[in-house]
Amino acid sequence: MRTILMAAAMSIGAPAAAEVTSAALSSFVIDAAITVDAPPARVWDSFRAPASWWDAEHSYSGDAANLYMDAQATGCFCERIPDGKGSIEHAHIVYVAPGRMVRMTGGLGPLQAEAVAATLTFRFDAEGEGATKVTMRYVVGGHMQAGGETMAPLVDNVLLHQLARLKAAAERAAPGS
C-alpha cells in the first residue's frame, strides 16, 4: 500500500480514546473507541459499505469505489483492481454478529507481505439515545521487518483515520439508508 508509511506525517482527527496498548519487536495491539451520533443499525450499514468511508489513499487501486465487504463468515473486506488487473483481500471475515460485531483476520497494507497473523475486531454498542460506541482492536503478531514498535504507530494512525471517516459517513447517512 503506497501511503500507509506516510500516515505518521498526516494530521487526522482521532477518536477520543485510542492508543497502541502494546508494542514489541514481533507484535502490537491497537485499541480505539469512538462515539458515533447515529443508531447502531445505521453505523453497521455504513461499516458494511467501505467504499463510502475507507480513504482511497489507503487502497491499492487508489479508488475507494473498488472496496467492498461481504459481511458474513468466509466473506471478505476486499478490493477489485480495475481492468481485470486482479483483486486484493484486505481481511478475511471469520465472525459476524450483524449490527453488533465483526472479526476479521489479515495483515492490512504492508503487513500483508510480512509473516504475521492479525485479528481486527469491531464492536457496535448502543450508547445513549441514538448513538453508537464503536470499539476496534487490532492484534498483530509475527515477523515484521521494521518491527512492531515501528509499525504500530503507523498502523494506528491509519486505523484511527478510518474510524473518523466511518463516523462521518454514518452521521451523514440518511436514516434507513
PDB file of C-alpha atoms in Angstrom:
ATOM      1  CA  MET A   1       0.000   0.000   0.000  1.00  0.00           C
ATOM      2  CA  ARG A   2       1.582   3.173  -1.159  1.00  0.00           C
ATOM      3  CA  THR A   3       0.790   5.615   1.620  1.00  0.00           C
ATOM      4  CA  ILE A   4       0.483   3.757   4.901  1.00  0.00           C
ATOM      5  CA  LEU A   5       4.047   4.705   5.812  1.00  0.00           C
ATOM      6  CA  MET A   6       3.233   8.366   5.191  1.00  0.00           C
ATOM      7  CA  ALA A   7       0.373   8.152   7.679  1.00  0.00           C
ATOM      8  CA  ALA A   8       2.555   9.308  10.545  1.00  0.00           C
ATOM      9  CA  ALA A   9       3.045  12.606   8.760  1.00  0.00           C
ATOM     10  CA  MET A  10      -0.681  13.162   8.276  1.00  0.00           C
ATOM     11  CA  SER A  11      -2.698  15.164  10.728  1.00  0.00           C
ATOM     12  CA  ILE A  12      -6.029  13.475  11.393  1.00  0.00           C
ATOM     13  CA  GLY A  13      -8.930  13.870  13.731  1.00  0.00           C
ATOM     14  CA  ALA A  14      -8.545  10.990  16.145  1.00  0.00           C
ATOM     15  CA  PRO A  15     -11.158   9.323  18.315  1.00  0.00           C
ATOM     16  CA  ALA A  16     -11.244  10.334  21.969  1.00  0.00           C
ATOM     17  CA  ALA A  17      -9.919   7.001  23.227  1.00  0.00           C
ATOM     18  CA  ALA A  18      -7.192   5.414  21.117  1.00  0.00           C
ATOM     19  CA  GLU A  19      -3.776   4.008  21.732  1.00  0.00           C
ATOM     20  CA  VAL A  20      -1.178   1.443  20.920  1.00  0.00           C
ATOM     21  CA  THR A  21      -1.682  -0.637  24.054  1.00  0.00           C
ATOM     22  CA  SER A  22       1.243  -2.956  23.415  1.00  0.00           C
ATOM     23  CA  ALA A  23       4.219  -2.989  21.057  1.00  0.00           C
ATOM     24  CA  ALA A  24       7.216  -5.283  20.846  1.00  0.00           C
ATOM     25  CA  LEU A  25       9.591  -6.402  18.130  1.00  0.00           C
ATOM     26  CA  SER A  26       7.199  -9.078  16.875  1.00  0.00           C
ATOM     27  CA  SER A  27       3.768  -7.824  17.910  1.00  0.00           C
ATOM     28  CA  PHE A  28       1.482  -4.918  18.661  1.00  0.00           C
ATOM     29  CA  VAL A  29      -2.052  -4.221  19.841  1.00  0.00           C
ATOM     30  CA  ILE A  30      -4.127  -1.179  18.924  1.00  0.00           C
ATOM     31  CA  ASP A  31      -7.307  -0.310  20.816  1.00  0.00           C
ATOM     32  CA  ALA A  32      -9.624   2.518  19.815  1.00  0.00           C
ATOM     33  CA  ALA A  33     -13.132   3.718  20.572  1.00  0.00           C
ATOM     34  CA  ILE A  34     -15.302   6.379  19.028  1.00  0.00           C
ATOM     35  CA  THR A  35     -18.876   7.512  19.615  1.00  0.00           C
ATOM     36  CA  VAL A  36     -20.975   7.980  16.505  1.00  0.00           C
ATOM     37  CA  ASP A  37     -24.085  10.148  16.604  1.00  0.00           C
ATOM     38  CA  ALA A  38     -26.184   7.560  14.789  1.00  0.00           C
ATOM     39  CA  PRO A  39     -28.008   4.410  15.882  1.00  0.00           C
ATOM     40  CA  PRO A  40     -26.186   1.064  15.685  1.00  0.00           C
ATOM     41  CA  ALA A  41     -28.155  -0.138  12.628  1.00  0.00           C
ATOM     42  CA  ARG A  42     -27.065   2.898  10.601  1.00  0.00           C
ATOM     43  CA  VAL A  43     -23.448   2.606  11.742  1.00  0.00           C
ATOM     44  CA  TRP A  44     -23.477  -1.098  10.852  1.00  0.00           C
ATOM     45  CA  ASP A  45     -24.896  -0.357   7.397  1.00  0.00           C
ATOM     46  CA  SER A  46     -22.230   2.291   6.817  1.00  0.00           C
ATOM     47  CA  PHE A  47     -19.491  -0.041   8.046  1.00  0.00           C
ATOM     48  CA  ARG A  48     -20.543  -2.739   5.554  1.00  0.00           C
ATOM     49  CA  ALA A  49     -20.041  -0.231   2.708  1.00  0.00           C
ATOM     50  CA  PRO A  50     -16.317   0.612   2.968  1.00  0.00           C
ATOM     51  CA  ALA A  51     -16.423   2.443  -0.377  1.00  0.00           C
ATOM     52  CA  SER A  52     -18.325   5.190   1.459  1.00  0.00           C
ATOM     53  CA  TRP A  53     -15.779   5.700   4.234  1.00  0.00           C
ATOM     54  CA  TRP A  54     -12.408   4.000   3.685  1.00  0.00           C
ATOM     55  CA  ASP A  55      -9.813   6.501   2.493  1.00  0.00           C
ATOM     56  CA  ALA A  56      -8.777   5.820  -1.117  1.00  0.00           C
ATOM     57  CA  GLU A  57      -5.206   6.788  -0.160  1.00  0.00           C
ATOM     58  CA  HIS A  58      -5.095   3.515   1.762  1.00  0.00           C
ATOM     59  CA  SER A  59      -6.228   1.304  -1.076  1.00  0.00           C
ATOM     60  CA  TYR A  60      -4.247  -0.498  -3.744  1.00  0.00           C
ATOM     61  CA  SER A  61      -6.286   0.852  -6.657  1.00  0.00           C
ATOM     62  CA  GLY A  62      -6.413   4.461  -5.438  1.00  0.00           C
ATOM     63  CA  ASP A  63     -10.222   4.423  -5.677  1.00  0.00           C
ATOM     64  CA  ALA A  64     -12.406   3.624  -2.659  1.00  0.00           C
ATOM     65  CA  ALA A  65     -15.248   2.682  -5.028  1.00  0.00           C
ATOM     66  CA  ASN A  66     -13.360  -0.581  -5.629  1.00  0.00           C
ATOM     67  CA  LEU A  67     -13.683  -1.619  -1.965  1.00  0.00           C
ATOM     68  CA  TYR A  68     -16.430  -3.933  -0.779  1.00  0.00           C
ATOM     69  CA  MET A  69     -17.336  -6.106   2.176  1.00  0.00           C
ATOM     70  CA  ASP A  70     -19.095  -9.452   2.176  1.00  0.00           C
ATOM     71  CA  ALA A  71     -20.134  -9.299   5.841  1.00  0.00           C
ATOM     72  CA  GLN A  72     -20.546 -12.984   6.593  1.00  0.00           C
ATOM     73  CA  ALA A  73     -18.225 -15.710   7.838  1.00  0.00           C
ATOM     74  CA  THR A  74     -15.895 -16.690   4.968  1.00  0.00           C
ATOM     75  CA  GLY A  75     -16.576 -13.272   3.417  1.00  0.00           C
ATOM     76  CA  CYS A  76     -14.004 -10.579   2.984  1.00  0.00           C
ATOM     77  CA  PHE A  77     -13.102  -6.940   3.082  1.00  0.00           C
ATOM     78  CA  CYS A  78     -11.784  -6.849  -0.480  1.00  0.00           C
ATOM     79  CA  GLU A  79     -10.848  -4.613  -3.364  1.00  0.00           C
ATOM     80  CA  ARG A  80     -11.273  -5.019  -7.087  1.00  0.00           C
ATOM     81  CA  ILE A  81      -8.443  -3.777  -9.275  1.00  0.00           C
ATOM     82  CA  PRO A  82      -9.930  -2.248 -12.454  1.00  0.00           C
ATOM     83  CA  ASP A  83      -9.411  -3.501 -15.986  1.00  0.00           C
ATOM     84  CA  GLY A  84      -9.086  -7.144 -14.938  1.00  0.00           C
ATOM     85  CA  LYS A  85      -5.796  -6.476 -13.144  1.00  0.00           C
ATOM     86  CA  GLY A  86      -6.737  -8.515 -10.092  1.00  0.00           C
ATOM     87  CA  SER A  87      -8.122  -8.196  -6.613  1.00  0.00           C
ATOM     88  CA  ILE A  88      -6.955  -7.901  -3.021  1.00  0.00           C
ATOM     89  CA  GLU A  89      -8.290  -9.438   0.173  1.00  0.00           C
ATOM     90  CA  HIS A  90      -7.529  -6.880   2.861  1.00  0.00           C
ATOM     91  CA  ALA A  91      -9.051  -9.112   5.550  1.00  0.00           C
ATOM     92  CA  HIS A  92     -10.938 -12.384   5.793  1.00  0.00           C
ATOM     93  CA  ILE A  93     -14.141 -12.313   7.842  1.00  0.00           C
ATOM     94  CA  VAL A  94     -14.307 -15.060  10.463  1.00  0.00           C
ATOM     95  CA  TYR A  95     -17.129 -13.926  12.780  1.00  0.00           C
ATOM     96  CA  VAL A  96     -20.206 -11.770  12.301  1.00  0.00           C
ATOM     97  CA  ALA A  97     -22.978 -10.844  14.715  1.00  0.00           C
ATOM     98  CA  PRO A  98     -24.928  -8.466  12.434  1.00  0.00           C
ATOM     99  CA  GLY A  99     -25.167  -4.987  13.880  1.00  0.00           C
ATOM    100  CA  ARG A 100     -23.042  -5.900  16.893  1.00  0.00           C
ATOM    101  CA  MET A 101     -19.629  -7.270  15.949  1.00  0.00           C
ATOM    102  CA  VAL A 102     -17.372  -8.364  13.129  1.00  0.00           C
ATOM    103  CA  ARG A 103     -13.981 -10.050  13.394  1.00  0.00           C
ATOM    104  CA  MET A 104     -11.540 -10.309  10.524  1.00  0.00           C
ATOM    105  CA  THR A 105      -8.103 -11.818  10.094  1.00  0.00           C
ATOM    106  CA  GLY A 106      -5.328 -10.446   7.940  1.00  0.00           C
ATOM    107  CA  GLY A 107      -2.422  -8.091   7.767  1.00  0.00           C
ATOM    108  CA  LEU A 108      -3.549  -4.737   6.409  1.00  0.00           C
ATOM    109  CA  GLY A 109      -1.443  -2.751   3.962  1.00  0.00           C
ATOM    110  CA  PRO A 110       2.263  -3.559   4.097  1.00  0.00           C
ATOM    111  CA  LEU A 111       1.619  -6.142   6.832  1.00  0.00           C
ATOM    112  CA  GLN A 112       0.111  -8.363   4.133  1.00  0.00           C
ATOM    113  CA  ALA A 113       3.635  -9.022   2.826  1.00  0.00           C
ATOM    114  CA  GLU A 114       5.000  -9.866   6.272  1.00  0.00           C
ATOM    115  CA  ALA A 115       4.855 -13.158   8.157  1.00  0.00           C
ATOM    116  CA  VAL A 116       2.167 -12.037  10.611  1.00  0.00           C
ATOM    117  CA  ALA A 117      -1.116 -13.246  11.984  1.00  0.00           C
ATOM    118  CA  ALA A 118      -3.522 -10.387  12.662  1.00  0.00           C
ATOM    119  CA  THR A 119      -7.042 -10.102  14.055  1.00  0.00           C
ATOM    120  CA  LEU A 120      -9.189  -6.985  13.638  1.00  0.00           C
ATOM    121  CA  THR A 121     -12.385  -6.734  15.697  1.00  0.00           C
ATOM    122  CA  PHE A 122     -15.085  -4.064  15.549  1.00  0.00           C
ATOM    123  CA  ARG A 123     -17.901  -3.853  18.123  1.00  0.00           C
ATOM    124  CA  PHE A 124     -21.015  -1.698  17.779  1.00  0.00           C
ATOM    125  CA  ASP A 125     -22.816  -0.915  21.057  1.00  0.00           C
ATOM    126  CA  ALA A 126     -25.782   1.370  21.603  1.00  0.00           C
ATOM    127  CA  GLU A 127     -24.795   4.344  23.713  1.00  0.00           C
ATOM    128  CA  GLY A 128     -27.466   6.671  24.970  1.00  0.00           C
ATOM    129  CA  GLU A 129     -30.295   7.827  22.748  1.00  0.00           C
ATOM    130  CA  GLY A 130     -29.443   7.244  19.082  1.00  0.00           C
ATOM    131  CA  ALA A 131     -25.661   6.924  19.425  1.00  0.00           C
ATOM    132  CA  THR A 132     -23.247   4.055  18.916  1.00  0.00           C
ATOM    133  CA  LYS A 133     -19.929   3.313  20.555  1.00  0.00           C
ATOM    134  CA  VAL A 134     -17.615   1.672  18.033  1.00  0.00           C
ATOM    135  CA  THR A 135     -14.652  -0.112  19.550  1.00  0.00           C
ATOM    136  CA  MET A 136     -11.839  -1.533  17.498  1.00  0.00           C
ATOM    137  CA  ARG A 137      -8.989  -3.845  18.429  1.00  0.00           C
ATOM    138  CA  TYR A 138      -6.199  -4.908  16.065  1.00  0.00           C
ATOM    139  CA  VAL A 139      -3.850  -7.595  17.376  1.00  0.00           C
ATOM    140  CA  VAL A 140      -0.804  -8.373  15.226  1.00  0.00           C
ATOM    141  CA  GLY A 141       1.939 -10.899  15.890  1.00  0.00           C
ATOM    142  CA  GLY A 142       4.753 -12.411  13.867  1.00  0.00           C
ATOM    143  CA  HIS A 143       7.781 -11.281  11.927  1.00  0.00           C
ATOM    144  CA  MET A 144       7.764  -7.656  10.774  1.00  0.00           C
ATOM    145  CA  GLN A 145      10.947  -6.481   9.102  1.00  0.00           C
ATOM    146  CA  ALA A 146      10.543  -2.976  10.531  1.00  0.00           C
ATOM    147  CA  GLY A 147       9.468  -4.346  13.937  1.00  0.00           C
ATOM    148  CA  GLY A 148       6.221  -3.998  15.816  1.00  0.00           C
ATOM    149  CA  GLU A 149       7.371  -0.888  17.675  1.00  0.00           C
ATOM    150  CA  THR A 150       7.908   0.897  14.343  1.00  0.00           C
ATOM    151  CA  MET A 151       4.789  -0.376  12.586  1.00  0.00           C
ATOM    152  CA  ALA A 152       2.318   0.094  15.467  1.00  0.00           C
ATOM    153  CA  PRO A 153       2.089   3.913  15.441  1.00  0.00           C
ATOM    154  CA  LEU A 154       1.862   3.987  11.635  1.00  0.00           C
ATOM    155  CA  VAL A 155      -0.943   1.429  11.523  1.00  0.00           C
ATOM    156  CA  ASP A 156      -2.606   3.132  14.494  1.00  0.00           C
ATOM    157  CA  ASN A 157      -2.756   6.452  12.610  1.00  0.00           C
ATOM    158  CA  VAL A 158      -4.270   4.816   9.537  1.00  0.00           C
ATOM    159  CA  LEU A 159      -6.920   2.912  11.511  1.00  0.00           C
ATOM    160  CA  LEU A 160      -7.832   5.978  13.583  1.00  0.00           C
ATOM    161  CA  HIS A 161      -8.238   7.928  10.378  1.00  0.00           C
ATOM    162  CA  GLN A 162     -10.553   5.214   9.025  1.00  0.00           C
ATOM    163  CA  LEU A 163     -12.637   5.254  12.229  1.00  0.00           C
ATOM    164  CA  ALA A 164     -13.059   9.018  11.947  1.00  0.00           C
ATOM    165  CA  ARG A 165     -14.193   8.571   8.338  1.00  0.00           C
ATOM    166  CA  LEU A 166     -16.658   5.824   9.378  1.00  0.00           C
ATOM    167  CA  LYS A 167     -18.094   8.196  11.989  1.00  0.00           C
ATOM    168  CA  ALA A 168     -18.536  10.947   9.401  1.00  0.00           C
ATOM    169  CA  ALA A 169     -20.122   8.584   6.862  1.00  0.00           C
ATOM    170  CA  ALA A 170     -22.596   7.122   9.366  1.00  0.00           C
ATOM    171  CA  GLU A 171     -23.552  10.540  10.724  1.00  0.00           C
ATOM    172  CA  ARG A 172     -24.252  11.945   7.257  1.00  0.00           C
ATOM    173  CA  ALA A 173     -26.145   8.836   6.044  1.00  0.00           C
ATOM    174  CA  ALA A 174     -29.875   9.263   5.782  1.00  0.00           C
ATOM    175  CA  PRO A 175     -31.855   7.326   8.399  1.00  0.00           C
ATOM    176  CA  GLY A 176     -32.839   3.948   6.998  1.00  0.00           C
ATOM    177  CA  SER A 177     -30.273   4.153   4.170  1.00  0.00           C
TER     178      SER A 177
END
